[in-house]
XYZ file of C-alpha atoms in Angstrom:
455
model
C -35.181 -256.280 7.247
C -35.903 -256.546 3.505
C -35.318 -253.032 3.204
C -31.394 -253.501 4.567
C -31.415 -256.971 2.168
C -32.468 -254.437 -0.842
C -30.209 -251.916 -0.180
C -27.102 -253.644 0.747
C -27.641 -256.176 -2.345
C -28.177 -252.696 -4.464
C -24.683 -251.352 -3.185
C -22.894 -254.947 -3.293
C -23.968 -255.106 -6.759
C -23.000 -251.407 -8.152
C -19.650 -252.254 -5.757
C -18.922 -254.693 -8.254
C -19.634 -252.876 -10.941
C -17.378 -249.955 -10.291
C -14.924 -252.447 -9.047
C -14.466 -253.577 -12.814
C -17.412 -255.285 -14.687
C -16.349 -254.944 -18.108
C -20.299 -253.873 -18.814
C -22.876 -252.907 -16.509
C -26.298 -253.422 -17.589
C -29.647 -252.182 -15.869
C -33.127 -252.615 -16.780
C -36.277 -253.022 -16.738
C -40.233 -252.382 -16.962
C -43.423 -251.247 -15.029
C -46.393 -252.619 -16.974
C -49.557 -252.089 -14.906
C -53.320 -253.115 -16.871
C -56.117 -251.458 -15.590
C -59.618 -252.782 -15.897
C -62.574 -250.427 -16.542
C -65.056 -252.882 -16.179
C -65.325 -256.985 -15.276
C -68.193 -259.106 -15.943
C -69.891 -262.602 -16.395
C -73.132 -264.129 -17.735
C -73.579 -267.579 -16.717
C -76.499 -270.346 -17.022
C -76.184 -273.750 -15.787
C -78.439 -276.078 -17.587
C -82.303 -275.119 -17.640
C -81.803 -272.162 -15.079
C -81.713 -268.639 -15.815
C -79.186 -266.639 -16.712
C -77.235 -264.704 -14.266
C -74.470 -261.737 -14.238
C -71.826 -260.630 -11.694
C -72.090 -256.931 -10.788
C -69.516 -255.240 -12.886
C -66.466 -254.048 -11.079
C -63.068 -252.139 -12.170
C -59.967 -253.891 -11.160
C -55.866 -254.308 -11.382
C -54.528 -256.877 -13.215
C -52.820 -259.580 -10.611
C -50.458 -259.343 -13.572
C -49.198 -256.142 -13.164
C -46.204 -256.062 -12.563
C -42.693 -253.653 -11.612
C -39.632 -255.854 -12.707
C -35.713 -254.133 -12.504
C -32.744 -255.951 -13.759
C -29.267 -255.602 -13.505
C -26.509 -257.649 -15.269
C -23.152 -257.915 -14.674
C -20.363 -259.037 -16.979
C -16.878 -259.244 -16.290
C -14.151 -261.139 -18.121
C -15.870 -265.173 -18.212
C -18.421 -264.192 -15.316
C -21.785 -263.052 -15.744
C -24.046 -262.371 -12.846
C -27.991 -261.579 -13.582
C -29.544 -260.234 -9.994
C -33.789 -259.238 -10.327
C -36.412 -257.262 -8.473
C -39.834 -258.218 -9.374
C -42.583 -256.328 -7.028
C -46.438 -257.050 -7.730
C -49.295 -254.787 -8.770
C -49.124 -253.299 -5.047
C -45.535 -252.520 -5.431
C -44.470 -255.118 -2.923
C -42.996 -258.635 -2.365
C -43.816 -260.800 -5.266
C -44.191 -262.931 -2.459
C -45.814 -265.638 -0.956
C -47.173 -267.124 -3.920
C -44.744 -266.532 -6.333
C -41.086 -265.914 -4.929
C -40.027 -267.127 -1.783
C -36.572 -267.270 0.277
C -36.071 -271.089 0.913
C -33.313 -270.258 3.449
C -35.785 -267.782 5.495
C -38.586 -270.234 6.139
C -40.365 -269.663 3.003
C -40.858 -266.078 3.101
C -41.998 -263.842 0.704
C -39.296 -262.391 -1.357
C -39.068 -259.684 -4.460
C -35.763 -261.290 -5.668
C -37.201 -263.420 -8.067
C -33.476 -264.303 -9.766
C -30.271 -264.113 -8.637
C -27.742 -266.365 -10.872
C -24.260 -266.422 -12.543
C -22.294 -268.390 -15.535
C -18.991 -268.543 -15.179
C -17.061 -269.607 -18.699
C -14.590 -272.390 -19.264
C -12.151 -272.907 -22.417
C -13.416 -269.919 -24.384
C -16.938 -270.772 -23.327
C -16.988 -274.232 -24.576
C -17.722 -274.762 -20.962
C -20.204 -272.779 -19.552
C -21.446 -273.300 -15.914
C -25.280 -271.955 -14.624
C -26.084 -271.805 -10.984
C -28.396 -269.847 -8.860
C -31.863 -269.073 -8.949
C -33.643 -268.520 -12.052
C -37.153 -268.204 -13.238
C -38.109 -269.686 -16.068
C -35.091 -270.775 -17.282
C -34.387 -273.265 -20.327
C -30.835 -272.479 -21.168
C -31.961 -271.735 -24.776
C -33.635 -275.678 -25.412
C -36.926 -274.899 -26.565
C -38.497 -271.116 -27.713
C -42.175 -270.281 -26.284
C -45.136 -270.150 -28.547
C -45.879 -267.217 -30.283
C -49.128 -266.890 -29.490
C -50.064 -269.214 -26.286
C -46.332 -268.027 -24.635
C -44.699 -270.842 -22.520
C -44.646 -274.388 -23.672
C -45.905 -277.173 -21.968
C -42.346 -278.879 -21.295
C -41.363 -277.763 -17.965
C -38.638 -275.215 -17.336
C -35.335 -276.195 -15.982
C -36.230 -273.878 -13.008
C -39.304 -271.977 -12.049
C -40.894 -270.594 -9.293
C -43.318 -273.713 -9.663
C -41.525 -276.221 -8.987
C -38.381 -275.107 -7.778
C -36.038 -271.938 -9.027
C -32.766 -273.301 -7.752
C -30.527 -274.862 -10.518
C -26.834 -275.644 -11.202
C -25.943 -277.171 -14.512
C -23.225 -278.032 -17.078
C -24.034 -277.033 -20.806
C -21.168 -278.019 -23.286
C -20.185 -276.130 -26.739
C -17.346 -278.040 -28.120
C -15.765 -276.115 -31.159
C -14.876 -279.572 -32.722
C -18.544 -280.006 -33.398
C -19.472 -276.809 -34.317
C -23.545 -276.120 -33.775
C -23.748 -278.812 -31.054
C -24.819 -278.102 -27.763
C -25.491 -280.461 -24.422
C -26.505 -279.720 -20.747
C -26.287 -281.723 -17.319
C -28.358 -279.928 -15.084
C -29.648 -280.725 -10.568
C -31.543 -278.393 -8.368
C -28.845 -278.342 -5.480
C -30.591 -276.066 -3.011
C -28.657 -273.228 -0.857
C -28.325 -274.359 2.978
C -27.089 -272.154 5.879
C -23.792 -271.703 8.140
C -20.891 -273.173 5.442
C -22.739 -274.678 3.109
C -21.965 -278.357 4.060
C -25.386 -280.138 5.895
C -25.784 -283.605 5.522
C -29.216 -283.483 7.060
C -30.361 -281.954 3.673
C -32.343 -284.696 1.982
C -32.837 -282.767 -1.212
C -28.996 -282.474 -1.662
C -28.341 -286.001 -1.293
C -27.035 -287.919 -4.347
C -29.633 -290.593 -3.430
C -32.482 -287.778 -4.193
C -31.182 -285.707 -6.005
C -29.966 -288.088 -9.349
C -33.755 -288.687 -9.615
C -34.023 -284.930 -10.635
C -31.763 -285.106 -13.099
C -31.967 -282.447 -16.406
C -30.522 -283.824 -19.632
C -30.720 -282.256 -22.841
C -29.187 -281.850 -26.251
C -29.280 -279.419 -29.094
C -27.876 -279.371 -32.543
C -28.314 -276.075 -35.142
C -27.338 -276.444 -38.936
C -23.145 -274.403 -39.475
C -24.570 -271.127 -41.117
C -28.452 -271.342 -40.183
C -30.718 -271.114 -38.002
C -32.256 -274.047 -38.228
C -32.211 -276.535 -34.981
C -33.775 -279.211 -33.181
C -33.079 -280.306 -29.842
C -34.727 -282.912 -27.257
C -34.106 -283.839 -23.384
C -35.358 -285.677 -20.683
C -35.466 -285.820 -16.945
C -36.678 -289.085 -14.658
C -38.731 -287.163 -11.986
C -40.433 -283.886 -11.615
C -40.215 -282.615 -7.895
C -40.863 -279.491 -5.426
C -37.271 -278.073 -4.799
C -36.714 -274.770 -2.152
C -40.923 -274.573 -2.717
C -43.400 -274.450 -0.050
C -44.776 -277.532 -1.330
C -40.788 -279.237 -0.735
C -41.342 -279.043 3.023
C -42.502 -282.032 4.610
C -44.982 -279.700 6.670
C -46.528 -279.017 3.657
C -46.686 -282.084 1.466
C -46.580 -284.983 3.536
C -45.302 -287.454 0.993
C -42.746 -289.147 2.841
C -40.484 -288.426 6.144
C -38.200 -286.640 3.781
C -40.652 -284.207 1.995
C -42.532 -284.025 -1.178
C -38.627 -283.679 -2.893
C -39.155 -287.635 -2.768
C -42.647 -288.113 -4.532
C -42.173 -287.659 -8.576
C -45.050 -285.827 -10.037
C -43.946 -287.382 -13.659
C -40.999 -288.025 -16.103
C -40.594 -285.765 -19.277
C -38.815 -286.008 -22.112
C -39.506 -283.301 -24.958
C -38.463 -282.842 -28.527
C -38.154 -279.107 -30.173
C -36.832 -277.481 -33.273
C -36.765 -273.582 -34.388
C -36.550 -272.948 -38.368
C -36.190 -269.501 -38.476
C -36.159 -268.247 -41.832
C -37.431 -271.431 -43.538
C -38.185 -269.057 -46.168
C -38.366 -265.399 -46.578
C -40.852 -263.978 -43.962
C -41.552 -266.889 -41.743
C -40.339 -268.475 -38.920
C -41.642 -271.782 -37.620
C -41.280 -273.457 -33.650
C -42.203 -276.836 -33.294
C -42.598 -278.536 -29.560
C -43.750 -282.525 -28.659
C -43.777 -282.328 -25.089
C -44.445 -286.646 -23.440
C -45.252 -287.309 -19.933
C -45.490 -290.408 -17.550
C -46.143 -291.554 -14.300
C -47.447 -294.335 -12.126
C -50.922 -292.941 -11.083
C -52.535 -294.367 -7.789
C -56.348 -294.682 -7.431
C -58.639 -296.234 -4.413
C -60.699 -298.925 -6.459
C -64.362 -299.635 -5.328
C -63.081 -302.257 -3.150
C -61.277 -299.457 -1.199
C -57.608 -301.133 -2.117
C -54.857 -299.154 -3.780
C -53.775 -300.095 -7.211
C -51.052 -298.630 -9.292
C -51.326 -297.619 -13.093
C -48.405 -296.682 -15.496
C -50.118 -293.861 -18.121
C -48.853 -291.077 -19.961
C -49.687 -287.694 -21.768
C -48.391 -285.285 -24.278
C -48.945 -282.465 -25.942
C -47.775 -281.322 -29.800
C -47.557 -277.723 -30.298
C -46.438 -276.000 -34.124
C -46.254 -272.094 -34.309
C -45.045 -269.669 -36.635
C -44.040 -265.828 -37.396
C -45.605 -265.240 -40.571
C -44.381 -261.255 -41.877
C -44.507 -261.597 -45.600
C -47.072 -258.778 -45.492
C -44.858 -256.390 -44.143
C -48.233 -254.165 -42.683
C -49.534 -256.934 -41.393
C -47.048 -259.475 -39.173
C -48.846 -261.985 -38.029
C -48.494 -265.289 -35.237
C -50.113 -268.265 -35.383
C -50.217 -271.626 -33.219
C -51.587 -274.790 -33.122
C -51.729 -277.474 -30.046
C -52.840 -280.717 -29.903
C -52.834 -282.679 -26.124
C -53.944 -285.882 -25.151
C -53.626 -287.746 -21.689
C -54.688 -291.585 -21.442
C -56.149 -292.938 -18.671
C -55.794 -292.417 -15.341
C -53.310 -289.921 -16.324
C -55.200 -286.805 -14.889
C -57.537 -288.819 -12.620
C -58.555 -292.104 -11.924
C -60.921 -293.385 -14.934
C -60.125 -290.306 -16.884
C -58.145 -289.715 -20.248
C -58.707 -286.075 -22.385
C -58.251 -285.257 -26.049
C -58.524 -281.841 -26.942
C -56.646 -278.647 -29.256
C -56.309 -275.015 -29.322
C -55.526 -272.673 -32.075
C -54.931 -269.102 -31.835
C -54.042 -266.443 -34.098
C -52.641 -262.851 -33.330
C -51.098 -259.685 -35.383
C -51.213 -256.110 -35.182
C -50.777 -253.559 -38.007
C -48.669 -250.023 -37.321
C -50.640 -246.671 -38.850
C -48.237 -245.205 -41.435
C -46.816 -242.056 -40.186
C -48.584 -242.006 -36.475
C -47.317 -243.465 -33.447
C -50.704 -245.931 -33.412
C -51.287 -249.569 -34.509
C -54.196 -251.805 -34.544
C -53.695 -255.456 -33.075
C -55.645 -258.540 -31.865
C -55.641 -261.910 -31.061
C -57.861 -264.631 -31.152
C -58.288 -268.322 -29.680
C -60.147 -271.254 -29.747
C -60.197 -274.017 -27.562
C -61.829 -277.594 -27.763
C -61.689 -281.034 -25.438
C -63.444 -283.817 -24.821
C -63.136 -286.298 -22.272
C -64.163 -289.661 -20.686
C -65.945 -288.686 -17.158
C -66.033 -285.136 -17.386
C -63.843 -284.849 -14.509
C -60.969 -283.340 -16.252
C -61.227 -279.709 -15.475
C -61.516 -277.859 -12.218
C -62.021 -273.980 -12.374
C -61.699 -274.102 -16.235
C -58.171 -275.575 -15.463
C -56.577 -279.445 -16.083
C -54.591 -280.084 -13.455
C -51.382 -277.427 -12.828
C -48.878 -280.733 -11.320
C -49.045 -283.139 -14.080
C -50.467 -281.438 -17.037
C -49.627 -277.822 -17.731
C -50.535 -274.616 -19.152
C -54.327 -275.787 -20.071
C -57.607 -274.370 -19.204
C -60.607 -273.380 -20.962
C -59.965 -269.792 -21.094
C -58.455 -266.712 -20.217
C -61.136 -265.023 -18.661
C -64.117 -266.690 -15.718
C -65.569 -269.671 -17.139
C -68.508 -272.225 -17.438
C -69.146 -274.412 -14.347
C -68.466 -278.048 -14.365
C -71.404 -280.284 -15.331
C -71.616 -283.328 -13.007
C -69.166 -286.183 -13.048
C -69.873 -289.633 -14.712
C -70.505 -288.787 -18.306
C -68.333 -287.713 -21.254
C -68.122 -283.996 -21.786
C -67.451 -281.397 -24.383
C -65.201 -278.283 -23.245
C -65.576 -275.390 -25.796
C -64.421 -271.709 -25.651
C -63.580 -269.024 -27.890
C -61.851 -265.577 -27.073
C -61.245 -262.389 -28.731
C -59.150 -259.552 -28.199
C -59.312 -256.287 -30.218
C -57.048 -253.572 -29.483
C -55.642 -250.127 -30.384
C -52.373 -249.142 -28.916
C -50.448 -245.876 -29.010
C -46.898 -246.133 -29.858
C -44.244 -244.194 -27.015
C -40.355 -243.942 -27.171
C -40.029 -246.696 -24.116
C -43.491 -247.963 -23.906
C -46.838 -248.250 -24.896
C -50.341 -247.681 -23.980
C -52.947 -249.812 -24.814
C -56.494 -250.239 -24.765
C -59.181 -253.231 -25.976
C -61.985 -255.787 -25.417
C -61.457 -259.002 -24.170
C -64.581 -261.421 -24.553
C -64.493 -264.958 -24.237
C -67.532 -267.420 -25.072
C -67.058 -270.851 -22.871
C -69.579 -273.985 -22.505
C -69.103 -277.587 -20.934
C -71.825 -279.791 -21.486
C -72.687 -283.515 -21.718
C -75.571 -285.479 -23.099
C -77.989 -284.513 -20.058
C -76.921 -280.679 -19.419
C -75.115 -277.833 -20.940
C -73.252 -274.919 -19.005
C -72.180 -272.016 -20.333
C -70.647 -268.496 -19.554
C -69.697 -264.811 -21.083
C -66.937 -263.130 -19.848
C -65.703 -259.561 -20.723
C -63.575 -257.138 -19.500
C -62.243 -253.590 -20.371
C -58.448 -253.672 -20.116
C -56.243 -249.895 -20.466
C -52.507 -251.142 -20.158
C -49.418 -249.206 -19.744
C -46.176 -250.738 -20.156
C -42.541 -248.094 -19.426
C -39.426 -249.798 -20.092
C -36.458 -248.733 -19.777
């Protein structure tokens, strides 16, 4: 059956093109990292030190992706393939069909903008994957930001928004965006909760964006009330049971977020700025076993930049500062912490090699040392944080304040191909979590040999 969707979308789509799409575009990339060897020393506390037997593996983020992107007259229509490291469905994890009871699914976009009054009007809706609509850039060295996307496969990939260009204030920019979901037969249920104005104002995007007449300087900011599962596993009330309607009516937060790109600032570097705030009304059982309710907040500031005034040697750099207050991550718990990482890579003259790296370093501190699970703060109300990239220390025991410390390297050489690359390094990573009665602490390394063919 997913064969025939494949297929018949595959024809539909070059249909289309032939039929005449003023450009046809088709793209893509296999990039596949092989492991030649994985391992960890750990030691909790007084104990001895132990290892993991070493083992060669695939990188879960490998990865066959194929794009193709149609544009005709004020349409544009983006349809994509992803498949996983075994070639198939992205799937259950990642991409799912919301119509087809949550099944896996290797389209992991399929979207168009249609363009009104010369594009001063320009309309988004589909599903997308890690969309922003252009609001905020990612961090050049720690990648996505912690604002959350407009649509993801996190939360929810379906999206249909407004974004506004008016020529009569040139460099201004604002967009109105709501996950409406797809539905079967003609597209009209009212038994659809999550499409119901009464739901689905709560999950309101709004944004706005301003860049300087003849730079490239801008700043931009937006906000939304709610965060919610949309056309997710976690949406169905079978899954999250957080009221007779589904989990689409249980906010995880509110977010607003403030950005600003200066590229060029001066000659040879570029500088993205991010302040990404947070809120909710956190519930937590008191001793007395009743239920009491606690407005508390986070955020996170984040400053990068493209430095390549040595022309041999471009380099990336980022700093990121988060805090949550209490009760924010869990009851009786507030974090500080910061991360700074550094990366660059310098091309041989007159080979096809190049030397690169990267480096990071990462350090929190909380109130109960209950912040982290897994070397990860929670992925629903505070994002893209963890202790490291690679296996880490073990949680000390809950009650006291603890430190969270890592630092990672990556070394690499990488040969240079007409539509590629391949590249091979060391990743090590140095991690420890202790508090005034115990310290845990872990060494992780592994042997990656990446290949990456676009085309």
């Amino acid at each position: 059956m997913k064969l025939n969707k494949i297929i018949f979308t595959a024809a539909l789509a070059c249909a289309a093109g032939f039929a005449g799409a003023q450009t046809v575009t088709l793209k893509g990339n296999v990039d596949y990292t092989n492991y030649g060897v994985i391992q960890t020393f750990s030691k909790a506390g007084d104990a001895d030190m132990k290892h993991t037997d070493p083992v060669a593996g695939l990188s879960d983020d490998a990865e066959t992706v194929v794009d193709l992107n149609l544009k005709a007259a004020n349409f544009e229509f983006n349809l994509g393939v992803k498949l996983n490291e075994s070639a198939g469905d992205e799937g259950d994890n990642d991409y799912t069909d919301y119509t087809d009871g949550y099944d896996g699914t290797p389209f992991y976009q399929g979207n168009m903008k249609i363009g009104f009054f010369n594009d001063q009007l320009n309309v988004y809706t589909g599903k997308f994957e890690d969309f922003n609509a252009g609001y905020f850039a990612e961090g050049p060295v720690f990648g996505d930001q912690n604002i959350r996307y407009f649509a993801s496969s996190d939360m929810g990939q379906y999206y249909t928004a407004l974004n506004f260009t008016p020529y009569v204030v040139s460099g201004l920019k604002v967009l109105v965006g709501v996950p409406i979901l797809p539905v079967g037969g003609n597209g009209v249920q009212n038994t659809v909760g999550a499409n119901m104005w009464k739901n689905l104002y709560k999950k309101l995007n709004v944004a706005a964006g301003y860049t300087i007449p003849g730079t490239e300087f801008s700043v931009t900011a937006g906000w939304r009330p709610g965060t919610y599962y949309t056309g997710v596993k976690a949406y169905d009330a079978s899954e999250v049971t957080t009221g007779d309607d589904g989990a689409f009516t249980k906010s995880a937060f509110g977010e607003a977020f403030l950005a600003s790109e200066l590229k060029g600032i001066t000659e040879g570097l570029d500088l993205i700025f991010a302040a990404d705030f947070r809120y909710r009304d956190a519930e937590y059982t008191k001793t007395d076993a009743t239920t009491a309710t606690a407005f508390t907040y986070a955020g996170v500031f984040s400053a990068g930049a493209n430095i390549s005034m040595i022309e041999a040697l471009p380099l990336q750099a980022e700093l990121r500062v988060m805090y949550a207050n209490d009760d924010y991550i869990k009851a009786d718990e507030k974090l500080l912490g910061g991360e700074l990482g550094v990366s660059g890579q310098h091309k041989l003259a007159g080979t096809n090699w190049a030397l690169g790296f990267t480096l990071k370093g990462k350090y929190s501190v909380d109130a109960r040392g209950t912040s982290y699970e897994d070397g990860e703060v929670s992925d629903i109300y505070f994002d893209d944080f963890d202790l490291g990239d690679l296996n880490c220390a073990a949680s000390v025991a809950a009650g006291k304040s603890a430190n969270y410390i890592s630092a990672y390297a990556n070394p690499y050489v990488q040969y240079n191909l007409s539509n590629g690359y391949i590249r091979m390094g060391v990743e090590a990573q140095y991690s420890q979590i202790k508090n005034e009665d115990t310290s845990n602490m872990a060494i992780s390394y592994r042997v990656p040999v990446g290949i990456c063919f676009n085309f």
